[in-house]
Amino acid sequence: MSTRITVLYFASLRDVAGIDHETFDTNAPDLRVLYIELRARHGFPLPVEKLRVAVDGEFARWDDAPRDRSEIAFIPPVSGG
Amino acid sequence: MSTRITVLYFASLRDVAGIDHETFDTNAPDLRVLYIELRARHGFPLPVEKLRVAVDGEFARWDDAPRDRSEIAFIPPVSGG
Amino acid sequence: MNRFALSDTPFDVATLRAGLLDARVGGYASFEGWVRDHNAGRAVTGLRYEAYVALAQAEGERVLGQACERFDILDARCVHRTGELAIGELAVWVGVSAAHRDAAFAACRWIIDEVKQRVPIWKHETYAQGGADWLHPE
Amino acid sequence: MNRFALSDTPFDVATLRAGLLDARVGGYASFEGWVRDHNAGRAVTGLRYEAYVALAQAEGERVLGQACERFDILDARCVHRTGELAIGELAVWVGVSAAHRDAAFAACRWIIDEVKQRVPIWKHETYAQGGADWLHPE
């Protein structure tokens, strides 16, 4: 059974994807595989090693499974300050 | 020949001396001896090793001779900030 | 109580500073980041900060809470701008109050370093020579 | 130009800060010393700062000039109060502008340390339990 998720894109990821979020069903077993699939689909230059991942507004682990109805964000290297 | 000087007193030195300056003639060969004499006269608790000395608004050396018509200040440990 | 805030409009440092002062404070250290007219050798004409607001708020709050535990300080605050900023505009402010200056300085430095490393805010620079870039430091 | 000043009346930090900002500034660090309600375990009700004005002005100016040579900063200023101060009043302010925060923090810390060690200003505290003392640290 697939899992319905919303993915948020920020900064260069949003520019490359051309959208700031998308909602879809995924069969990815974990967040790492999810990003690898999305990287292939959108052509993101950043490899998974450069990113952090967050679920529902909190940092998460790459080997967490996507939860149904969750909001997932891939966090490129930050540059505030 | 003696040298006419003005000595300024600040902080605890002024409180102990009971005056903020005094003008007098001295035969002290250098500023160290001058302070030792004044310490004896006024009963200053601070020994010369705890002080710095200034002449005419600039730091000076203890073995400088008093200059005629100069303004001499003994600087107790500072506590600004 | 919130110690960390995002602001999409210019904010007043004097008011924020006043919120940190009380009779126990002996030392107050602050840091401000301003938009420079150059970066890494390129002339910059303006920039934009974007945040993942929910996570930035939570992570910023964690940074400030950790600073209050790690350092012997009385309080600490940080505000970070989002949106379009011109040259000379204030981008980030950190204020720390303490009984003594050692802790105030150390905590202030630690907070700005942690905010820059951990809080999901991104800078988009526009260059005088043309072009624009997201900054994603190594 | 004077970078160091004594002030026998309360002074406005916002105005002083504004004097340090320009388009090259990326980081601004400041430190403020405030009159605490206690010192070394004794309750303090107020204090007075006295300066040897001519020498304090000259030595303060030297501290700021040396900071501008030693650190990669754009400018630095310091103002120190004299006279009677109540609890919570501002006693000293240091502001430093730089392209980057490392130098701004380091110079700000160095300046307040040097001012406290070298500039002929003395603090006279009045205690809640009675009595008053000049502070002449070892």
GROMACS .gro file of C-alpha atoms in nm:
model
  438
    1MET     CA    1   0.000   0.000   0.000
    2SER     CA    2   0.145   0.332  -0.094
    3THR     CA    3   0.183   0.634   0.131
    4ARG     CA    4   0.048   0.979   0.055
    5ILE     CA    5   0.298   1.253   0.132
    6THR     CA    6   0.356   1.620   0.070
    7VAL     CA    7   0.711   1.729  -0.009
    8LEU     CA    8   0.820   2.090   0.048
    9TYR     CA    9   1.096   2.249  -0.159
   10PHE     CA   10   1.306   2.541  -0.045
   11ALA     CA   11   1.575   2.764  -0.194
   12SER     CA   12   1.763   2.604  -0.485
   13LEU     CA   13   1.552   2.288  -0.467
   14ARG     CA   14   1.239   2.494  -0.525
   15ASP     CA   15   1.399   2.682  -0.813
   16VAL     CA   16   1.508   2.358  -0.981
   17ALA     CA   17   1.178   2.179  -0.919
   18GLY     CA   18   0.980   2.485  -1.027
   19ILE     CA   19   0.728   2.419  -0.746
   20ASP     CA   20   0.733   2.480  -0.373
   21HIS     CA   21   0.550   2.161  -0.283
   22GLU     CA   22   0.388   1.857  -0.432
   23THR     CA   23   0.159   1.585  -0.296
   24PHE     CA   24   0.181   1.230  -0.426
   25ASP     CA   25   0.181   0.861  -0.333
   26THR     CA   26   0.518   0.697  -0.278
   27ASN     CA   27   0.645   0.345  -0.232
   28ALA     CA   28   0.989   0.458  -0.119
   29PRO     CA   29   1.092   0.251   0.186
   30ASP     CA   30   1.272   0.541   0.351
   31LEU     CA   31   1.340   0.911   0.313
   32ARG     CA   32   1.681   0.852   0.153
   33VAL     CA   33   1.530   0.652  -0.132
   34LEU     CA   34   1.252   0.910  -0.162
   35TYR     CA   35   1.506   1.188  -0.216
   36ILE     CA   36   1.707   0.982  -0.462
   37GLU     CA   37   1.389   0.924  -0.665
   38LEU     CA   38   1.294   1.294  -0.652
   39ARG     CA   39   1.649   1.397  -0.741
   40ALA     CA   40   1.627   1.183  -1.054
   41ARG     CA   41   1.280   1.318  -1.137
   42HIS     CA   42   1.360   1.691  -1.090
   43GLY     CA   43   1.734   1.694  -1.163
   44PHE     CA   44   1.845   1.834  -0.825
   45PRO     CA   45   2.220   1.895  -0.824
   46LEU     CA   46   2.258   1.839  -0.447
   47PRO     CA   47   2.339   1.480  -0.342
   48VAL     CA   48   2.167   1.335  -0.037
   49GLU     CA   49   2.490   1.375   0.168
   50LYS     CA   50   2.458   1.755   0.150
   51LEU     CA   51   2.103   1.764   0.282
   52ARG     CA   52   1.913   1.713   0.603
   53VAL     CA   53   1.556   1.591   0.610
   54ALA     CA   54   1.261   1.701   0.821
   55VAL     CA   55   0.915   1.552   0.876
   56ASP     CA   56   0.623   1.761   1.000
   57GLY     CA   57   0.847   2.046   1.110
   58GLU     CA   58   1.111   1.842   1.295
   59PHE     CA   59   1.443   1.700   1.181
   60ALA     CA   60   1.419   1.331   1.094
   61ARG     CA   61   1.652   1.042   0.999
   62TRP     CA   62   1.719   0.935   0.643
   63ASP     CA   63   1.625   0.576   0.723
   64ASP     CA   64   1.284   0.672   0.863
   65ALA     CA   65   0.997   0.541   0.651
   66PRO     CA   66   0.764   0.802   0.501
   67ARG     CA   67   0.452   0.832   0.716
   68ASP     CA   68   0.110   0.864   0.557
   69ARG     CA   69  -0.017   1.228   0.537
   70SER     CA   70   0.318   1.362   0.653
   71GLU     CA   71   0.492   1.674   0.526
   72ILE     CA   72   0.852   1.610   0.426
   73ALA     CA   73   1.116   1.874   0.362
   74PHE     CA   74   1.468   1.834   0.226
   75ILE     CA   75   1.694   2.094   0.381
   76PRO     CA   76   1.979   2.223   0.162
   77PRO     CA   77   2.284   2.366   0.343
   78VAL     CA   78   2.158   2.671   0.529
   79SER     CA   79   2.293   3.024   0.489
   80GLY     CA   80   2.120   3.248   0.738
   81GLY     CA   81   2.298   3.515   0.938
   82MET     CA   82   6.700   7.420   4.382
   83SER     CA   83   6.356   7.282   4.448
   84THR     CA   84   6.089   7.209   4.193
   85ARG     CA   85   5.735   7.341   4.207
   86ILE     CA   86   5.476   7.076   4.124
   87THR     CA   87   5.104   7.014   4.146
   88VAL     CA   88   4.991   6.667   4.253
   89LEU     CA   89   4.641   6.539   4.167
   90TYR     CA   90   4.463   6.286   4.385
   91PHE     CA   91   4.188   6.055   4.262
   92ALA     CA   92   3.953   5.797   4.413
   93SER     CA   93   4.077   5.651   4.744
   94LEU     CA   94   4.390   5.867   4.740
   95ARG     CA   95   4.174   6.180   4.733
   96ASP     CA   96   3.952   6.051   5.013
   97VAL     CA   97   4.254   5.973   5.232
   98ALA     CA   98   4.435   6.299   5.153
   99GLY     CA   99   4.115   6.497   5.194
  100ILE     CA  100   4.212   6.717   4.896
  101ASP     CA  101   4.199   6.665   4.521
  102HIS     CA  102   4.525   6.845   4.448
  103GLU     CA  103   4.804   7.033   4.615
  104THR     CA  104   5.088   7.253   4.488
  105PHE     CA  105   5.423   7.258   4.663
  106ASP     CA  106   5.801   7.260   4.620
  107THR     CA  107   5.977   6.925   4.628
  108ASN     CA  108   6.336   6.806   4.642
  109ALA     CA  109   6.244   6.446   4.558
  110PRO     CA  110   6.489   6.315   4.298
  111ASP     CA  111   6.226   6.108   4.118
  112LEU     CA  112   5.854   6.031   4.117
  113ARG     CA  113   5.899   5.716   4.326
  114VAL     CA  114   6.057   5.905   4.613
  115LEU     CA  115   5.795   6.177   4.575
  116TYR     CA  116   5.515   5.922   4.624
  117ILE     CA  117   5.691   5.759   4.919
  118GLU     CA  118   5.716   6.099   5.087
  119LEU     CA  119   5.351   6.178   5.016
  120ARG     CA  120   5.242   5.835   5.135
  121ALA     CA  121   5.413   5.902   5.467
  122ARG     CA  122   5.264   6.251   5.490
  123HIS     CA  123   4.902   6.153   5.403
  124GLY     CA  124   4.896   5.792   5.521
  125PHE     CA  125   4.802   5.638   5.185
  126PRO     CA  126   4.749   5.263   5.224
  127LEU     CA  127   4.852   5.180   4.863
  128PRO     CA  128   5.222   5.101   4.814
  129VAL     CA  129   5.401   5.238   4.509
  130GLU     CA  130   5.397   4.894   4.343
  131LYS     CA  131   5.016   4.913   4.310
  132LEU     CA  132   5.016   5.250   4.134
  133ARG     CA  133   5.104   5.402   3.802
  134VAL     CA  134   5.219   5.758   3.766
  135ALA     CA  135   5.133   6.023   3.508
  136VAL     CA  136   5.283   6.363   3.430
  137ASP     CA  137   5.086   6.630   3.246
  138GLY     CA  138   4.820   6.386   3.132
  139GLU     CA  139   5.052   6.110   3.004
  140PHE     CA  140   5.184   5.798   3.176
  141ALA     CA  141   5.539   5.846   3.306
  142ARG     CA  142   5.817   5.637   3.464
  143TRP     CA  143   5.879   5.617   3.836
  144ASP     CA  144   6.243   5.712   3.791
  145ASP     CA  145   6.159   6.030   3.598
  146ALA     CA  146   6.259   6.343   3.789
  147PRO     CA  147   5.977   6.584   3.876
  148ARG     CA  148   5.971   6.867   3.622
  149ASP     CA  149   5.914   7.223   3.734
  150ARG     CA  150   5.550   7.340   3.693
  151SER     CA  151   5.436   6.990   3.601
  152GLU     CA  152   5.111   6.823   3.708
  153ILE     CA  153   5.167   6.480   3.858
  154ALA     CA  154   4.902   6.215   3.921
  155PHE     CA  155   4.931   5.886   4.104
  156ILE     CA  156   4.695   5.634   3.947
  157PRO     CA  157   4.543   5.372   4.181
  158PRO     CA  158   4.430   5.044   4.024
  159VAL     CA  159   4.149   5.134   3.785
  160SER     CA  160   3.796   4.993   3.798
  161GLY     CA  161   3.604   5.127   3.502
  162GLY     CA  162   3.368   4.915   3.296
  163MET     CA  163   0.814   3.235   2.596
  164ASN     CA  164   0.976   3.274   2.257
  165ARG     CA  165   1.343   3.363   2.251
  166PHE     CA  166   1.379   3.322   1.875
  167ALA     CA  167   1.172   3.497   1.612
  168LEU     CA  168   1.157   3.540   1.237
  169SER     CA  169   1.052   3.879   1.108
  170ASP     CA  170   0.946   3.960   0.754
  171THR     CA  171   0.969   4.335   0.822
  172PRO     CA  172   1.249   4.551   0.966
  173PHE     CA  173   1.262   4.526   1.345
  174ASP     CA  174   1.377   4.756   1.621
  175VAL     CA  175   1.692   4.655   1.808
  176ALA     CA  176   1.643   4.912   2.086
  177THR     CA  177   1.312   4.754   2.188
  178LEU     CA  178   1.458   4.403   2.183
  179ARG     CA  179   1.757   4.514   2.389
  180ALA     CA  180   1.529   4.680   2.645
  181GLY     CA  181   1.357   4.346   2.695
  182LEU     CA  182   1.681   4.191   2.822
  183LEU     CA  183   1.778   4.443   3.086
  184ASP     CA  184   1.712   4.407   3.454
  185ALA     CA  185   1.888   4.486   3.781
  186ARG     CA  186   2.094   4.163   3.778
  187VAL     CA  187   2.252   4.235   3.439
  188GLY     CA  188   2.616   4.340   3.450
  189GLY     CA  189   2.708   4.262   3.090
  190TYR     CA  190   2.510   4.270   2.768
  191ALA     CA  191   2.665   4.144   2.445
  192SER     CA  192   2.500   4.174   2.109
  193PHE     CA  193   2.574   4.083   1.752
  194GLU     CA  194   2.413   4.212   1.436
  195GLY     CA  195   2.456   4.085   1.084
  196TRP     CA  196   2.408   4.349   0.815
  197VAL     CA  197   2.372   4.311   0.441
  198ARG     CA  198   2.712   4.389   0.290
  199ASP     CA  199   2.768   4.532  -0.054
  200HIS     CA  200   3.000   4.244  -0.144
  201ASN     CA  201   3.043   3.874  -0.075
  202ALA     CA  202   3.327   3.643  -0.176
  203GLY     CA  203   3.463   3.912  -0.407
  204ARG     CA  204   3.138   3.986  -0.591
  205ALA     CA  205   2.943   4.311  -0.565
  206VAL     CA  206   2.599   4.244  -0.418
  207THR     CA  207   2.300   4.466  -0.486
  208GLY     CA  208   2.049   4.299  -0.256
  209LEU     CA  209   1.935   3.976  -0.109
  210ARG     CA  210   1.644   3.770   0.003
  211TYR     CA  211   1.617   3.535   0.300
  212GLU     CA  212   1.381   3.244   0.286
  213ALA     CA  213   1.299   3.022   0.585
  214TYR     CA  214   1.124   2.696   0.645
  215VAL     CA  215   0.923   2.879   0.907
  216ALA     CA  216   0.794   2.596   1.127
  217LEU     CA  217   1.131   2.425   1.155
  218ALA     CA  218   1.332   2.748   1.177
  219GLN     CA  219   1.119   2.861   1.468
  220ALA     CA  220   1.157   2.529   1.649
  221GLU     CA  221   1.531   2.497   1.582
  222GLY     CA  222   1.602   2.862   1.665
  223GLU     CA  223   1.420   2.817   1.994
  224ARG     CA  224   1.632   2.509   2.066
  225VAL     CA  225   1.954   2.702   1.999
  226LEU     CA  226   1.854   2.977   2.244
  227GLY     CA  227   1.737   2.727   2.506
  228GLN     CA  228   2.066   2.538   2.480
  229ALA     CA  229   2.261   2.862   2.515
  230CYS     CA  230   2.076   2.934   2.841
  231GLU     CA  231   2.176   2.591   2.972
  232ARG     CA  232   2.538   2.593   2.853
  233PHE     CA  233   2.638   2.942   2.962
  234ASP     CA  234   2.600   3.134   3.286
  235ILE     CA  235   2.370   3.394   3.136
  236LEU     CA  236   2.043   3.555   3.239
  237ASP     CA  237   1.865   3.551   2.904
  238ALA     CA  238   1.921   3.551   2.529
  239ARG     CA  239   1.721   3.642   2.220
  240CYS     CA  240   1.761   3.625   1.845
  241VAL     CA  241   1.559   3.768   1.558
  242HIS     CA  242   1.627   3.685   1.193
  243ARG     CA  243   1.483   3.870   0.895
  244THR     CA  244   1.315   3.702   0.602
  245GLY     CA  245   1.215   3.848   0.267
  246GLU     CA  246   1.388   4.110   0.052
  247LEU     CA  247   1.667   4.314   0.212
  248ALA     CA  248   1.863   4.608   0.073
  249ILE     CA  249   2.232   4.680   0.133
  250GLY     CA  250   2.280   4.805   0.488
  251GLU     CA  251   1.968   4.639   0.627
  252LEU     CA  252   1.978   4.438   0.945
  253ALA     CA  253   1.959   4.062   0.875
  254VAL     CA  254   2.003   3.909   1.219
  255TRP     CA  255   2.031   4.027   1.578
  256VAL     CA  256   2.149   3.834   1.884
  257GLY     CA  257   2.135   3.979   2.236
  258VAL     CA  258   2.259   3.817   2.557
  259SER     CA  259   2.238   3.942   2.915
  260ALA     CA  260   2.454   3.806   3.198
  261ALA     CA  261   2.599   3.904   3.532
  262HIS     CA  262   2.949   3.901   3.380
  263ARG     CA  263   3.094   3.969   3.039
  264ASP     CA  264   3.273   3.636   2.982
  265ALA     CA  265   2.948   3.443   2.961
  266ALA     CA  266   2.771   3.717   2.765
  267PHE     CA  267   3.038   3.721   2.493
  268ALA     CA  268   3.074   3.342   2.477
  269ALA     CA  269   2.700   3.279   2.452
  270CYS     CA  270   2.646   3.553   2.194
  271ARG     CA  271   2.917   3.406   1.971
  272TRP     CA  272   2.788   3.052   2.018
  273ILE     CA  273   2.431   3.151   1.930
  274ILE     CA  274   2.514   3.325   1.604
  275ASP     CA  275   2.739   3.034   1.501
  276GLU     CA  276   2.469   2.776   1.577
  277VAL     CA  277   2.194   2.978   1.409
  278LYS     CA  278   2.405   3.005   1.095
  279GLN     CA  279   2.475   2.631   1.095
  280ARG     CA  280   2.145   2.481   1.206
  281VAL     CA  281   1.844   2.703   1.141
  282PRO     CA  282   1.679   2.645   0.801
  283ILE     CA  283   1.714   2.992   0.649
  284TRP     CA  284   1.865   3.046   0.306
  285LYS     CA  285   2.020   3.351   0.148
  286HIS     CA  286   1.961   3.442  -0.215
  287GLU     CA  287   2.202   3.705  -0.346
  288THR     CA  288   2.165   3.928  -0.649
  289TYR     CA  289   2.489   4.047  -0.809
  290ALA     CA  290   2.582   4.379  -0.966
  291GLN     CA  291   2.742   4.196  -1.262
  292GLY     CA  292   2.413   4.015  -1.324
  293GLY     CA  293   2.288   3.682  -1.200
  294ALA     CA  294   2.168   3.563  -0.864
  295ASP     CA  295   2.242   3.262  -0.647
  296TRP     CA  296   2.124   3.062  -0.351
  297LEU     CA  297   2.402   3.023  -0.099
  298HIS     CA  298   2.445   2.663   0.011
  299PRO     CA  299   2.777   2.658   0.196
  300GLU     CA  300   2.975   2.333   0.209
  301MET     CA  301   3.828   6.195   1.513
  302ASN     CA  302   3.749   6.074   1.864
  303ARG     CA  303   3.666   5.706   1.902
  304PHE     CA  304   3.660   5.718   2.282
  305ALA     CA  305   3.449   5.950   2.493
  306LEU     CA  306   3.359   6.010   2.855
  307SER     CA  307   3.002   6.117   2.926
  308ASP     CA  308   2.875   6.263   3.251
  309THR     CA  309   2.514   6.219   3.139
  310PRO     CA  310   2.323   5.914   3.008
  311PHE     CA  311   2.398   5.856   2.639
  312ASP     CA  312   2.206   5.700   2.353
  313VAL     CA  313   2.335   5.369   2.220
  314ALA     CA  314   2.115   5.373   1.909
  315THR     CA  315   2.278   5.694   1.788
  316LEU     CA  316   2.628   5.562   1.854
  317ARG     CA  317   2.548   5.238   1.676
  318ALA     CA  318   2.412   5.425   1.374
  319GLY     CA  319   2.748   5.602   1.344
  320LEU     CA  320   2.924   5.270   1.279
  321LEU     CA  321   2.709   5.132   1.001
  322ASP     CA  322   2.791   5.154   0.633
  323ALA     CA  323   2.757   4.937   0.325
  324ARG     CA  324   3.080   4.746   0.394
  325VAL     CA  325   2.969   4.628   0.738
  326GLY     CA  326   2.873   4.261   0.760
  327GLY     CA  327   2.906   4.217   1.136
  328TYR     CA  328   2.854   4.453   1.427
  329ALA     CA  329   2.941   4.343   1.781
  330SER     CA  330   2.866   4.548   2.086
  331PHE     CA  331   2.912   4.521   2.458
  332GLU     CA  332   2.741   4.715   2.733
  333GLY     CA  333   2.824   4.720   3.102
  334TRP     CA  334   2.527   4.793   3.327
  335VAL     CA  335   2.515   4.876   3.696
  336ARG     CA  336   2.425   4.554   3.878
  337ASP     CA  337   2.240   4.536   4.207
  338HIS     CA  338   2.519   4.327   4.359
  339ASN     CA  339   2.897   4.289   4.341
  340ALA     CA  340   3.118   4.029   4.504
  341GLY     CA  341   2.825   3.911   4.717
  342ARG     CA  342   2.723   4.255   4.848
  343ALA     CA  343   2.399   4.434   4.760
  344VAL     CA  344   2.477   4.758   4.578
  345THR     CA  345   2.243   5.057   4.581
  346GLY     CA  346   2.431   5.284   4.344
  347LEU     CA  347   2.770   5.389   4.223
  348ARG     CA  348   2.983   5.672   4.102
  349TYR     CA  349   3.253   5.669   3.836
  350GLU     CA  350   3.536   5.917   3.856
  351ALA     CA  351   3.791   5.967   3.579
  352TYR     CA  352   4.120   6.144   3.537
  353VAL     CA  353   3.968   6.305   3.233
  354ALA     CA  354   4.275   6.416   3.036
  355LEU     CA  355   4.454   6.084   3.070
  356ALA     CA  356   4.140   5.872   3.035
  357GLN     CA  357   4.059   6.044   2.707
  358ALA     CA  358   4.414   5.994   2.575
  359GLU     CA  359   4.443   5.633   2.692
  360GLY     CA  360   4.093   5.540   2.574
  361GLU     CA  361   4.177   5.681   2.233
  362ARG     CA  362   4.496   5.473   2.225
  363VAL     CA  363   4.301   5.155   2.308
  364LEU     CA  364   4.059   5.216   2.021
  365GLY     CA  365   4.338   5.307   1.779
  366GLN     CA  366   4.529   4.992   1.869
  367ALA     CA  367   4.214   4.782   1.820
  368CYS     CA  368   4.179   4.922   1.467
  369GLU     CA  369   4.541   4.819   1.392
  370ARG     CA  370   4.530   4.474   1.555
  371PHE     CA  371   4.199   4.350   1.417
  372ASP     CA  372   4.048   4.342   1.070
  373ILE     CA  373   3.767   4.580   1.156
  374LEU     CA  374   3.614   4.885   0.994
  375ASP     CA  375   3.571   5.102   1.303
  376ALA     CA  376   3.526   5.092   1.678
  377ARG     CA  377   3.392   5.327   1.946
  378CYS     CA  378   3.363   5.333   2.321
  379VAL     CA  379   3.180   5.564   2.561
  380HIS     CA  380   3.219   5.545   2.939
  381ARG     CA  381   2.993   5.716   3.191
  382THR     CA  382   3.119   5.926   3.479
  383GLY     CA  383   2.930   6.062   3.780
  384GLU     CA  384   2.646   5.907   3.980
  385LEU     CA  385   2.470   5.603   3.832
  386ALA     CA  386   2.164   5.415   3.957
  387ILE     CA  387   2.108   5.038   3.935
  388GLY     CA  388   2.030   4.942   3.576
  389GLU     CA  389   2.205   5.241   3.423
  390LEU     CA  390   2.447   5.200   3.134
  391ALA     CA  391   2.810   5.240   3.247
  392VAL     CA  392   3.007   5.161   2.932
  393TRP     CA  393   2.936   5.083   2.568
  394VAL     CA  394   3.168   4.936   2.305
  395GLY     CA  395   3.069   4.901   1.939
  396VAL     CA  396   3.273   4.744   1.658
  397SER     CA  397   3.194   4.716   1.290
  398ALA     CA  398   3.368   4.473   1.055
  399ALA     CA  399   3.316   4.285   0.733
  400HIS     CA  400   3.307   3.956   0.927
  401ARG     CA  401   3.200   3.852   1.273
  402ASP     CA  402   3.526   3.694   1.391
  403ALA     CA  403   3.708   4.025   1.396
  404ALA     CA  404   3.408   4.216   1.531
  405PHE     CA  405   3.375   3.984   1.833
  406ALA     CA  406   3.749   3.963   1.902
  407ALA     CA  407   3.802   4.339   1.885
  408CYS     CA  408   3.497   4.415   2.099
  409ARG     CA  409   3.618   4.180   2.370
  410TRP     CA  410   3.974   4.315   2.353
  411ILE     CA  411   3.858   4.676   2.381
  412ILE     CA  412   3.645   4.628   2.691
  413ASP     CA  413   3.924   4.428   2.857
  414GLU     CA  414   4.184   4.695   2.781
  415VAL     CA  415   3.958   4.981   2.886
  416LYS     CA  416   3.893   4.811   3.217
  417GLN     CA  417   4.267   4.755   3.273
  418ARG     CA  418   4.422   5.072   3.140
  419VAL     CA  419   4.189   5.370   3.139
  420PRO     CA  420   4.200   5.577   3.461
  421ILE     CA  421   3.838   5.548   3.571
  422TRP     CA  422   3.743   5.441   3.923
  423LYS     CA  423   3.423   5.295   4.058
  424HIS     CA  424   3.285   5.395   4.398
  425GLU     CA  425   3.011   5.162   4.523
  426THR     CA  426   2.754   5.229   4.792
  427TYR     CA  427   2.622   4.922   4.975
  428ALA     CA  428   2.275   4.837   5.100
  429GLN     CA  429   2.423   4.720   5.434
  430GLY     CA  430   2.587   5.060   5.475
  431GLY     CA  431   2.931   5.181   5.378
  432ALA     CA  432   3.089   5.264   5.048
  433ASP     CA  433   3.417   5.175   4.880
  434TRP     CA  434   3.647   5.263   4.600
  435LEU     CA  435   3.723   4.957   4.390
  436HIS     CA  436   4.096   4.914   4.332
  437PRO     CA  437   4.131   4.561   4.193
  438GLU     CA  438   4.460   4.376   4.244
   0.00000   0.00000   0.00000
